[in-house]
XYZ file of C-alpha atoms in Angstrom:
646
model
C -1.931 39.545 20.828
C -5.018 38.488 22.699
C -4.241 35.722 25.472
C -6.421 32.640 26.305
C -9.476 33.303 28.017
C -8.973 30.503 29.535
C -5.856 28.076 29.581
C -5.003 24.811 31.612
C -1.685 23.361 31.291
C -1.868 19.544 31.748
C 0.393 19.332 34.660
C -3.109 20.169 36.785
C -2.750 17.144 39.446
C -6.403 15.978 38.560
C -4.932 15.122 34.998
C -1.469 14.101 36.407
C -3.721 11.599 38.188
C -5.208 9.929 35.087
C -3.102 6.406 34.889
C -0.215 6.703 32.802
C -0.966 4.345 29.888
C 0.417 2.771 26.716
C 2.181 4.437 24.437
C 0.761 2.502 21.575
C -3.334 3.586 21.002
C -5.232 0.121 21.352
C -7.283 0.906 18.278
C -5.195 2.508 15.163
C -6.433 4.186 12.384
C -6.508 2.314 9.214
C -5.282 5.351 7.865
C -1.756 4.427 9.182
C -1.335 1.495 6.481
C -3.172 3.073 3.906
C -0.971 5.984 3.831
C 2.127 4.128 4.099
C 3.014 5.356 7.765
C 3.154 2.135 9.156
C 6.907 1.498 7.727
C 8.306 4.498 8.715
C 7.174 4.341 12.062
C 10.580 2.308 13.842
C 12.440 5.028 12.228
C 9.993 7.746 13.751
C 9.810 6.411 16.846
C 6.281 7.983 17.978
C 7.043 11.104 16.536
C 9.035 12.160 19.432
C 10.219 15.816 19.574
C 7.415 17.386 17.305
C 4.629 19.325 18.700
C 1.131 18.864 17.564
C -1.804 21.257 17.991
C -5.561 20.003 17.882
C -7.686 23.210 17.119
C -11.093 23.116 17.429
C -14.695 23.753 18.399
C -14.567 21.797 21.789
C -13.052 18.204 22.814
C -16.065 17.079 25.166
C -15.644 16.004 28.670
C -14.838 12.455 28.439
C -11.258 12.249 26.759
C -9.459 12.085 30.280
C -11.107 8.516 29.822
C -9.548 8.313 26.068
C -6.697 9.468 27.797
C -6.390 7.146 30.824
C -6.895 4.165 28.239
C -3.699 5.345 26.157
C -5.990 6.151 23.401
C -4.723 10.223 23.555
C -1.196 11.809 24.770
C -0.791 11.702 28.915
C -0.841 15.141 31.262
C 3.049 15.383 31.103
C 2.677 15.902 27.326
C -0.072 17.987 27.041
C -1.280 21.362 27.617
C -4.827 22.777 27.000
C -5.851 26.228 25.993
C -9.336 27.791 25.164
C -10.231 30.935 23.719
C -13.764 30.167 24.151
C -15.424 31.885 27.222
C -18.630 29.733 27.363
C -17.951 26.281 26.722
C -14.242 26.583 27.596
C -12.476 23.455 26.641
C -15.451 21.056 26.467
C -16.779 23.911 23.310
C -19.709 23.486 21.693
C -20.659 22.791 17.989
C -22.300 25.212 15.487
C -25.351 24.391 16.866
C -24.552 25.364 20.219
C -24.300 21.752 21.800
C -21.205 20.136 23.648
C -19.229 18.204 21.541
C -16.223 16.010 21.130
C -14.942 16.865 17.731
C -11.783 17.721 18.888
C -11.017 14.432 21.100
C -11.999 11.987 17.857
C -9.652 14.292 15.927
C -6.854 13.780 18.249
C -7.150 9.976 18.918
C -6.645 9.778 15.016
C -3.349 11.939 14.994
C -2.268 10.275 18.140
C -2.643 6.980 16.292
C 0.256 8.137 14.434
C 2.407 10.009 16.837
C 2.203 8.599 20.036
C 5.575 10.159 21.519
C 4.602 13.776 20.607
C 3.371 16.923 22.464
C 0.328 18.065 21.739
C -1.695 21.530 22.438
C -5.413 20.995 22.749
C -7.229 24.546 21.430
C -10.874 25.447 21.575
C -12.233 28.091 20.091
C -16.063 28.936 18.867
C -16.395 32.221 16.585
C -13.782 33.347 14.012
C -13.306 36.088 15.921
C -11.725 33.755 18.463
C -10.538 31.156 15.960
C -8.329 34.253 14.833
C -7.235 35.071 18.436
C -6.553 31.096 18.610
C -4.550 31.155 15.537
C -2.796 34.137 16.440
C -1.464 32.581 19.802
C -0.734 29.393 18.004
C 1.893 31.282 15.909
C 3.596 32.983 18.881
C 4.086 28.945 20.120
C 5.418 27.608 16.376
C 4.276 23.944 16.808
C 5.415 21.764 14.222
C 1.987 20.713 12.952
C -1.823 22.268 13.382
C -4.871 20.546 12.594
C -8.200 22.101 12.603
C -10.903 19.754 10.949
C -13.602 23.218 10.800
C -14.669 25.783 8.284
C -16.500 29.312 8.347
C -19.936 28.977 5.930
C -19.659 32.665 5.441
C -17.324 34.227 2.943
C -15.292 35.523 1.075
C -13.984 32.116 -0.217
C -10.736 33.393 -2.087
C -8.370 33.167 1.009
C -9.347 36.859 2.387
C -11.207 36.175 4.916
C -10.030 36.920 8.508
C -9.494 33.127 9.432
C -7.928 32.107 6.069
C -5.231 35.281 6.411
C -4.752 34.304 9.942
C -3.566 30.612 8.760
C -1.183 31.874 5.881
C 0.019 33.887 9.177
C 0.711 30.465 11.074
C 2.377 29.290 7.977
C 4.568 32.515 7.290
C 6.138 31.279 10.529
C 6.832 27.522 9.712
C 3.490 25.641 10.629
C 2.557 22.990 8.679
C -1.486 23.562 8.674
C -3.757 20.860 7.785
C -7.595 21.796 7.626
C -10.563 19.849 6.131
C -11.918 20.596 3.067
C -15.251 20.292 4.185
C -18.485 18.164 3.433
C -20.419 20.659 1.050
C -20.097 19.340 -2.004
C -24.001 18.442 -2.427
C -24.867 21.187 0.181
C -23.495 24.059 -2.055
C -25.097 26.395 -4.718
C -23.590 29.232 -6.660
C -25.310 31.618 -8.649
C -26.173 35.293 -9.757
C -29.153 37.103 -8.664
C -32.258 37.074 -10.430
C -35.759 38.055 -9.477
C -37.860 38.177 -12.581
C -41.204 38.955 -10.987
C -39.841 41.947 -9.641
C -41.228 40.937 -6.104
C -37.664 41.512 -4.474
C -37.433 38.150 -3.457
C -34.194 35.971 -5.147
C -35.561 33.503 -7.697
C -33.924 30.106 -7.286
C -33.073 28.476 -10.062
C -35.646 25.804 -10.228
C -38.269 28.939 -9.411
C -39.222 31.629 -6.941
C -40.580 28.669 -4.418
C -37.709 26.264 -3.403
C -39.381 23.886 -0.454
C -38.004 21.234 1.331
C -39.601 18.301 3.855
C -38.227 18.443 7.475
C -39.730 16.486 10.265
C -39.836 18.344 14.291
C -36.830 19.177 15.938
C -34.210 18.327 12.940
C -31.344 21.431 12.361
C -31.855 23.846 9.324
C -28.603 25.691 8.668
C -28.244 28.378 5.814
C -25.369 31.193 5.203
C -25.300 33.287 2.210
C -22.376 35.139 1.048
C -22.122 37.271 -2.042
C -19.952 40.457 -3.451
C -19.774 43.230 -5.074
C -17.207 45.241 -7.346
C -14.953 47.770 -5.431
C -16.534 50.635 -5.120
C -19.901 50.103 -6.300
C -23.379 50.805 -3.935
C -23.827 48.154 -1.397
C -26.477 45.402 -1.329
C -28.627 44.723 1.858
C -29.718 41.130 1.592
C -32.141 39.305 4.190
C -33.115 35.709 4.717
C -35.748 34.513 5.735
C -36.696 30.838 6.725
C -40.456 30.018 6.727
C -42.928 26.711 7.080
C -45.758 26.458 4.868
C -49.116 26.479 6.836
C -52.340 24.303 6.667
C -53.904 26.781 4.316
C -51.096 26.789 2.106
C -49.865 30.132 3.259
C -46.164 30.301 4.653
C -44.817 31.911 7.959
C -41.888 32.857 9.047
C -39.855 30.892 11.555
C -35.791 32.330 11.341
C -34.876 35.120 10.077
C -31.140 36.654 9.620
C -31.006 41.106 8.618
C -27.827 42.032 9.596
C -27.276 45.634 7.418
C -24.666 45.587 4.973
C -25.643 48.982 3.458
C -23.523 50.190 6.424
C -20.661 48.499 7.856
C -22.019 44.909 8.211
C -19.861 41.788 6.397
C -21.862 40.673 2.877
C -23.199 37.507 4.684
C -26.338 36.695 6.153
C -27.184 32.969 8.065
C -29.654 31.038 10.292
C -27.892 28.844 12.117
C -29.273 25.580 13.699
C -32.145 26.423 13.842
C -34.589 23.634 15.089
C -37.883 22.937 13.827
C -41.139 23.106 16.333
C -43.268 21.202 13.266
C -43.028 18.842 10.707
C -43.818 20.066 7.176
C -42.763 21.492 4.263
C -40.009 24.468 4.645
C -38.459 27.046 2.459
C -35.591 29.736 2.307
C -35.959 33.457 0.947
C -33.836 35.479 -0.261
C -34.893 39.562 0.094
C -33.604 42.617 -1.131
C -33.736 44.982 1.705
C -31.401 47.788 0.590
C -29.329 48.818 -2.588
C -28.871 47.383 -5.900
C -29.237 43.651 -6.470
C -25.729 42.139 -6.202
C -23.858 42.077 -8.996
C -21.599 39.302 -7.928
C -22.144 35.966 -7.691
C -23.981 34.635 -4.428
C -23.141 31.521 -2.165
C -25.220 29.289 -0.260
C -24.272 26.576 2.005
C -25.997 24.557 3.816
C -24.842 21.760 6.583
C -28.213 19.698 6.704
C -29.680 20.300 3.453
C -29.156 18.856 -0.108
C -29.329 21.978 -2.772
C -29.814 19.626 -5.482
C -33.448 20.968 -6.326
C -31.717 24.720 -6.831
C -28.833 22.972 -8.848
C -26.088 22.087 -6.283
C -22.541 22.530 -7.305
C -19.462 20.285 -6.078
C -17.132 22.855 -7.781
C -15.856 25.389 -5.313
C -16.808 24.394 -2.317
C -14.487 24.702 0.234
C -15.393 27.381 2.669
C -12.971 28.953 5.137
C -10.243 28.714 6.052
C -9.710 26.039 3.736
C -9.230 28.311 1.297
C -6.243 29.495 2.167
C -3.146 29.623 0.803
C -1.294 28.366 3.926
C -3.343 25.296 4.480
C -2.383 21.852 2.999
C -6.937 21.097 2.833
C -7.589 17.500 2.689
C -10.424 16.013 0.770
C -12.061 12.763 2.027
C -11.769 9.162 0.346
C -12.902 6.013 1.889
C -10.064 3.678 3.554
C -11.625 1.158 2.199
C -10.680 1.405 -1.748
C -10.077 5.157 -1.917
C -13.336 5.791 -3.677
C -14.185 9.909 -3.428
C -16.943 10.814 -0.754
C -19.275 12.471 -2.491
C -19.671 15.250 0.162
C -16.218 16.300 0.334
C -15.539 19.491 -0.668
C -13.886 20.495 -4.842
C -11.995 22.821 -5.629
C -10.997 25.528 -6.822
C -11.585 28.511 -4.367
C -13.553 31.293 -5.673
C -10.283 33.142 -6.865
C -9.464 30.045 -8.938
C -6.650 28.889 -7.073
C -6.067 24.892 -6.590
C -7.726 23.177 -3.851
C -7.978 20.675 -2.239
C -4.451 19.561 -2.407
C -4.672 16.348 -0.861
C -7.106 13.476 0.184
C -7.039 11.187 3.171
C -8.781 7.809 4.528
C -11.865 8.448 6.754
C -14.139 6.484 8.197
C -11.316 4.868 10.211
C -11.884 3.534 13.360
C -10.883 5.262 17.020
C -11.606 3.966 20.608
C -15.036 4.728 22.342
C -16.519 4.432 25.375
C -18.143 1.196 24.253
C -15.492 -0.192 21.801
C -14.193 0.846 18.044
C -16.478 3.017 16.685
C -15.906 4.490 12.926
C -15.331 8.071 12.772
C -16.003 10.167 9.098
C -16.166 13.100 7.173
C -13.153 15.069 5.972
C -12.615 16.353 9.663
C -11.499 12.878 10.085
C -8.995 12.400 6.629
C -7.469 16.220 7.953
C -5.815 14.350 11.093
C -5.147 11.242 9.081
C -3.086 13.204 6.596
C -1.596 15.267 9.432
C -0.189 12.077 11.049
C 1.090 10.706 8.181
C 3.088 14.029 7.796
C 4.419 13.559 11.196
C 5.672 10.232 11.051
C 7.504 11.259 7.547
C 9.067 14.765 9.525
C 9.987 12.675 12.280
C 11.866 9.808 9.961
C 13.600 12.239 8.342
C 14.848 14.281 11.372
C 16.246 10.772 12.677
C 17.876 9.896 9.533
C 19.659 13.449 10.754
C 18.012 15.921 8.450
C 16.097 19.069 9.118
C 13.046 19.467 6.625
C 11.119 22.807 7.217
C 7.208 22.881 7.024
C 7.705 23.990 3.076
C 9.640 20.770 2.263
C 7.230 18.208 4.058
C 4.421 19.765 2.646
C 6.349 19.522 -0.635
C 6.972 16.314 0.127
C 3.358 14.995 0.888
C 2.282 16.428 -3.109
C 5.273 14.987 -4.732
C 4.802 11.152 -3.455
C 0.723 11.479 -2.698
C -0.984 8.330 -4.909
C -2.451 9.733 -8.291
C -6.342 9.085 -8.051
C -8.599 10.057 -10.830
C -7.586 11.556 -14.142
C -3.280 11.819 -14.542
C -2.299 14.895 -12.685
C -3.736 17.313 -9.941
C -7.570 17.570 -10.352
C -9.901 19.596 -7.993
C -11.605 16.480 -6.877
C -8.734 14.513 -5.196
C -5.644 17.016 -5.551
C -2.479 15.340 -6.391
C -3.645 12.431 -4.716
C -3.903 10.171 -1.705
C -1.760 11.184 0.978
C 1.348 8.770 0.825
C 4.851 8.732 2.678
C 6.061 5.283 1.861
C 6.374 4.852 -1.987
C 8.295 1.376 -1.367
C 6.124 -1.791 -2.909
C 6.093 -4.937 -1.707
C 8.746 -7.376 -1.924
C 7.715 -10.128 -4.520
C 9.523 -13.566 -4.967
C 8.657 -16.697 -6.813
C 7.629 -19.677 -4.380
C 6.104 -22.354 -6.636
C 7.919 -23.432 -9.319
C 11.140 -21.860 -8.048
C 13.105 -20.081 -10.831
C 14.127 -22.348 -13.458
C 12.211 -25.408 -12.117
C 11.202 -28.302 -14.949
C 7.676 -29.000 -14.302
C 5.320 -31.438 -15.966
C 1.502 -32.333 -16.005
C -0.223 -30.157 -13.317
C 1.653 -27.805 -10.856
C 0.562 -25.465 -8.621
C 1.537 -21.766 -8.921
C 2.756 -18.915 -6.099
C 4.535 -16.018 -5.181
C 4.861 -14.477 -1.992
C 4.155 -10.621 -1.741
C 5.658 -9.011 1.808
C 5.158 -5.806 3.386
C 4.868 -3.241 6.648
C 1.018 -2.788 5.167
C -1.099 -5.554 4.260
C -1.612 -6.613 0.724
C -4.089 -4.893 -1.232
C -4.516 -7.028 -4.488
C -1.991 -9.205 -6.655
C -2.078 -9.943 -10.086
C -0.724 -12.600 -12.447
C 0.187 -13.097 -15.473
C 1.540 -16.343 -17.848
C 3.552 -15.986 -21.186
C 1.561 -12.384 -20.945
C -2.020 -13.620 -20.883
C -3.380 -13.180 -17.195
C -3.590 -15.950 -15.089
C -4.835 -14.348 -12.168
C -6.805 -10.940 -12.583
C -6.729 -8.236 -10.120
C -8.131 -10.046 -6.935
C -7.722 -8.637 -3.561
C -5.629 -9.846 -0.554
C -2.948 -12.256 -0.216
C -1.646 -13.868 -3.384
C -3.157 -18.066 -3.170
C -2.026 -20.855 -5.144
C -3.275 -21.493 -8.627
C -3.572 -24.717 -10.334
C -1.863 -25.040 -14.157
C -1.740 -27.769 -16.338
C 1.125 -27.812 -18.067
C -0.202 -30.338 -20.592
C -1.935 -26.946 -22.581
C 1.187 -25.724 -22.518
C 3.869 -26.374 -25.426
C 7.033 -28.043 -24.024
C 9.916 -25.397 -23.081
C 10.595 -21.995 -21.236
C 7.406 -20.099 -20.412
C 7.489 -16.684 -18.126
C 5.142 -15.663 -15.247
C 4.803 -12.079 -13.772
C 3.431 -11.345 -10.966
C 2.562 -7.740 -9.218
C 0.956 -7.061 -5.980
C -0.119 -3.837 -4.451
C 0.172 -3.444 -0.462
C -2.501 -1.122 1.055
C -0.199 2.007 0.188
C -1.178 1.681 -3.349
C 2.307 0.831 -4.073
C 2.826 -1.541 -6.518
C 5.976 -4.379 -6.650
C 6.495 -6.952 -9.259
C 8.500 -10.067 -9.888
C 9.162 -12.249 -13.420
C 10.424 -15.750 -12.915
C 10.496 -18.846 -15.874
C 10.327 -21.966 -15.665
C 10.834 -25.160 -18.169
C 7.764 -27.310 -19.647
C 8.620 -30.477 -20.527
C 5.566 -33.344 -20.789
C 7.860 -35.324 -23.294
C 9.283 -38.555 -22.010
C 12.948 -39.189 -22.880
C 13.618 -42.375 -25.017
C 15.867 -45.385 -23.521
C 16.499 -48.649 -25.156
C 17.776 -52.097 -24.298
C 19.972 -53.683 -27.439
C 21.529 -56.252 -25.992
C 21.419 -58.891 -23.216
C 24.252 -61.290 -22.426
C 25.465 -63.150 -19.186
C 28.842 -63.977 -18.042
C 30.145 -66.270 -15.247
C 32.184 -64.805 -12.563
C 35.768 -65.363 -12.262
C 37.952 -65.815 -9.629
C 41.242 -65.136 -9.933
C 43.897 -67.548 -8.954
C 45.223 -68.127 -5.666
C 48.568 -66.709 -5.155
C 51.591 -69.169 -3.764
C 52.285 -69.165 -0.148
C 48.664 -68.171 0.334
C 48.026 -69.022 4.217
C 44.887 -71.256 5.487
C 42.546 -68.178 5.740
C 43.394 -67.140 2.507
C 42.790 -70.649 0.733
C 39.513 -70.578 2.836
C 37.815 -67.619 1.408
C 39.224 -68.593 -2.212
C 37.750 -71.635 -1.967
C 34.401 -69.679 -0.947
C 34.944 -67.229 -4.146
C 34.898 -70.401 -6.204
C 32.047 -72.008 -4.901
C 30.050 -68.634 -5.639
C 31.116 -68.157 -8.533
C 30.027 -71.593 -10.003
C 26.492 -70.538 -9.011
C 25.970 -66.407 -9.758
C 26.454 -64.661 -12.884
C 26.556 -61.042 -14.115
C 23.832 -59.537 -16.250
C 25.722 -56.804 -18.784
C 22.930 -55.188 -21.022
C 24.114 -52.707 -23.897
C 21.782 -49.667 -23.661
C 20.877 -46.291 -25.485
C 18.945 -43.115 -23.314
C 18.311 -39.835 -24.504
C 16.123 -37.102 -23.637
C 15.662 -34.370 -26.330
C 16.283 -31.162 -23.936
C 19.736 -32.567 -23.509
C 19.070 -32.172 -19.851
C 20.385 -34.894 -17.378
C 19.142 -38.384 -17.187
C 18.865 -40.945 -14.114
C 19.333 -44.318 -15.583
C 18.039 -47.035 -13.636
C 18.886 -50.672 -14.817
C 16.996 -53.264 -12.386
C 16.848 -57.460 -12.766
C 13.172 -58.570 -11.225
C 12.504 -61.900 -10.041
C 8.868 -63.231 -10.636
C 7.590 -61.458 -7.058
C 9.041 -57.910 -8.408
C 11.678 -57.841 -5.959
C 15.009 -56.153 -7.105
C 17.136 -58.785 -7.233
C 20.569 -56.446 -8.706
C 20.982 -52.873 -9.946
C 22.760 -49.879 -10.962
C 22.116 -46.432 -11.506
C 24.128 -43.368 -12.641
C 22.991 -40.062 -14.517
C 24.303 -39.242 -17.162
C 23.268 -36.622 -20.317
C 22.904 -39.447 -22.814
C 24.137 -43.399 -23.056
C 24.640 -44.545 -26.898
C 25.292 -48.621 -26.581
C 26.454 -48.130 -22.693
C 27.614 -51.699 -21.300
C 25.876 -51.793 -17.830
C 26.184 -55.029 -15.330
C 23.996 -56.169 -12.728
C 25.460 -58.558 -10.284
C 25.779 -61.261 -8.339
C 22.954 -62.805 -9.923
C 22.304 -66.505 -8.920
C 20.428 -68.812 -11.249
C 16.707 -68.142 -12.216
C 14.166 -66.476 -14.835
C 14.268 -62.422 -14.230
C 12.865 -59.435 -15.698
C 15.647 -56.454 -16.726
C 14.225 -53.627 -16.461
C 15.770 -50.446 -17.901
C 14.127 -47.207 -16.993
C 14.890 -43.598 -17.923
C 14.027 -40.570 -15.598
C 14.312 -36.679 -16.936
C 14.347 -33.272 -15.213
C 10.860 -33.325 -15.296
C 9.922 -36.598 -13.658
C 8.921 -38.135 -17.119
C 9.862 -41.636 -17.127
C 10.306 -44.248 -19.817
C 10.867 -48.287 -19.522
C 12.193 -50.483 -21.399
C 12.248 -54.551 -21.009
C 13.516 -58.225 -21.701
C 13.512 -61.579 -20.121
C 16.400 -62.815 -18.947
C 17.500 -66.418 -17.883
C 20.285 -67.385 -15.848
C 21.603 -70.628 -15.756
């Protein structure tokens, strides 16, 4: 096993000196509501007791800042490891620049597992991407991510990286690895050369040219096979700039011999234009037959739509392999495809990718939030999702392998695109909370009797935030699909025909889980009927004074009397109904000329068929009786007469 070239455990005192920091990153992935981590994460508890490994091209020289701001995990958590003599851990990108890639990758896993260990890993060629991988397996952390793929084939999983990852996984890793952003910089295709000049003619012609302006990237690798055993084909390419005359020259050029011992592959790599014009990419036959297997070209900078791009088959290595759970990109946004990212299936025909994540979520910076993209940013955002949901379950006291999270992740990922697994989004958007939202009815509440116009809600709660929310009234929506928080809505109930009518309502939190909740209510714009028949007034009557009655008693007698002779009782006769049969409140009121109540009584009751009802002490005077009949619903009805007391 080959060692680090160079390895730095983080309990060097110039990173035990960073300041210690929160646990909590200040700026979290949306990725951790939109896959669903967010509710598992009390349960996880920071992911504490997993191991995470960050491999990758380089992690720049500013994330002891990231780190000192809590944004990535502190010194007595972390160790570092490069097997990248030149740029050590810093690296450097496929152009040969320093580069970051790694830090933005692990402030988006970090986002999610804030508790764990993680190994930082650099690497640059695949020769020491395999050396990387290698070690990696000797240390068995619980997850890798490496958001990076090889442009140079084979694509079918046999390549040297892709075996070295179904390695990793033989021993219990869970690997995540981006699928890649080729699908419009990506053409497959069999040789042809009809002029016989030796040079491959593209599809659209021998001449394929492309605009670049000075000092922009041109990247190219060609792969291709052959059957077993047949003569091997020497291919060169050759990149060239068209001149003032018209004439081209050459600029790159890539021979390596393959009629020998060389790998079937050919590439320029970065280079960078001295001249603005028009470019173009060649194809030779330098030795052997023409291939007789199909040929690959990717490119990172430029579109191959002129030569007929295809999206189909485009993840390079080591996504291809059979070990790695590849992740496809979708926006966090509304989880529309990006149209770069990488479709399956590999060139053997197996399934890929298997998953898609969010990207273009949002990590710290040196100046603030910045949004980070691509699929080597939906790799780390399904990776942390996965950790939250391994670290849940090991404190619920289980202990779920690699095999049965991964399992896991395809069985509850959200179905996107046509039903089933499809090479565009897998089985889905990654998803480890498959709860919906809790519904309930808030206005009417269940059962209510309503009238006229009312105002309509439900509530819709969850660890994520609401997505959209639907509703629906005796069937017929009310409320389309509309996003966010579910808002009041105004119904007449007047369009409505009195009785029971049924609203459903569904809301989906950011997830893409859905909840619903059904709740009636009653209709009723009918007033109930009430009636006064009869009107008749008595005189009071005091009853006689006992014997022996003392002076007090004779006093307030004599009172009683006195009243009597000048109040009277009102007793009407009455009839109220309402036709639900639901209780009435019965109000029976005597009015002098101002309005002013001078008696009443009230009682509910379900119905009163020639009910005797008094109103008293009533002194002399002209009144109004007033009979009025209230139902569930806050209909009323009134009834009248004119009533003289004497």
């Amino acid at each position: 096993m080959r060692r680090p070239i160079a390895i730095v455990v983080a309990l060097a005192a110039a990173l035990l000196a960073a300041s210690p920091g929160p646990l909590a990153a200040a700026v979290v992935s949306e990725g951790v509501d939109r896959s669903g981590a967010v509710a598992l994460a009390p349960l996880a508890d920071g992911c504490r007791g997993l191991t995470i490994a960050i491999l990758d091209l380089g992690f720049g020289a500013t994330w002891p800042a990231r780190q000192a701001a809590g944004e990535l995990p502190q010194s007595n958590r972390l160790e570092l490891a490069s097997f990248d003599p030149v740029g050590g851990i810093v690296g450097s990108n496929a152009y040969g620049d320093a580069t970051n890639h790694g830090e933005l990758v692990a402030q988006t896993v970090y986002d999610y597992a804030p508790a764990a260990r993680y190994l930082f890993v650099s690497y640059h060629t695949p020769q020491e991407f395999v050396a990387a991988v290698d070690w990696l397996t000797t240390r068995r952390p619980d997850i890798v991510v490496h958001s990076n793929n090889f442009l140079e084939g084979p694509f079918d999983g046999t390549s040297a990286p892709a075996q070295a990852v179904d390695r990793a996984a033989a021993a219990g890793i869970l690997w995540f690895n981006s699928a890649g952003n080729y699908a419009l910089n990506h053409w497959t295709g069999s040789w042809s050369d009809a002029d016989g000049d030796g040079f491959m003619d593209w599809p659209n012609g021998d001449v394929w040219a492309f605009p670049r302006t000075a000092a922009q990237p041109i990247t190219f690798a060609l792969s291709w096979t052959n059957p077993p055993g047949a003569e091997p084909t020497d291919l060169d390419l050759v990149l060239e700039r068209q001149n003032a005359d018209g004439g081209w020259t050459p600029v790159a050029a890539s021979g390596d011999p393959q009629t020998t011992s060389g790998p079937e592959a050919e590439r320029i790599t970065g280079y960078r234009t001295d001249a603005s014009g028009l470019y173009r990419l060649r194809a030779r036959l330098a030795a052997g037959p023409p291939p007789a297997g199909p040929l690959t070209l990717f490119s990172r900078e430029i579109a191959l739509a002129p030569i007929g791009a295809t999206a189909a088959g485009t993840p390079p290595t080591p996504g291809d392999a059979a070990g790695s759970l590849t992740v496809g990109a979708v926006d966090w946004r509304g989880d529309e495809p990006k149209n770069y990212s990488s479709e399956g299936p590999t060139a053997d025909g197996r399934f890929k990718p298997e998953l898609v994540a969010p990207t273009n979520t949002h990590i710290a910076g040196p100046a603030g939030p910045r949004e980070v993209g691509g699929t080597s940013i939906a790799a780390p955002n399904a990776a942390g999702a996965a950790a939250v949901l391994w670290a849940a379950q090991r404190a619920r006291g289980l202990a779920p392998t690699a095999a049965v999270i991964r399992q896991q992740l395809l069985a509850s990922a959200l179905d996107l695109g046509p039903p089933g697994p499809d090479p565009v989004f897998g089985h889905g958007r990654v998803r480890v909370d498959t709860g919906g939202p809790a519904l309930a009815p808030a206005l009417p509440a269940r059962g209510q009797v309503v009238r006229r116009a009312v105002e309509v809600l439900f509530t819709a709660t969850d660890p994520t935030p609401i997505a959209s929310h639907s509703l629906a009234l005796d069937g017929v929506p009310l409320v389309p699909a509309r996003a966010g928080d579910p808002r009041p809505v105004r119904v007449d109930t007047r369009t409505l025909a009195d009785g029971v009518h049924v609203l459903q309502a569904e809301a989906r939190d950011w997830t893409g889980n859905p909840g619903f909740a059904g709740w009636s209510f009653t209709v009723d714009n009918t007033p109930p009927a009430a009636a006064l028949r009869r009107v008749q007034v008595d005189r009071h009557r005091v009853r006689p004074l006992p014997g022996g009655a003392g002076p007090l008693a004779r006093a307030r007698h004599r009172a009683a009397v006195q009243s009597a002779r000048a109040e009277r009782t009102v007793t009407a006769l009455v009839d109220a109904s309402d036709a639900s049969g639901r209780a009435l409140s019965v109000d029976l009121r005597l009015l002098d000329r101002r309005g002013r109540t001078i008696a009443a009584r009230t009682l509910r009751a379900r119905s009163l068929l020639d009910r005797a009802l008094a109103v008293s002490p009533v002194p002399p005077g002209r009144y109004r009786l007033v009979l009025s009949a209230t139902d569930a619903a806050g209909n009323v009805v009134e009834a009248q007469r004119r009533v003289t007391v004497r």
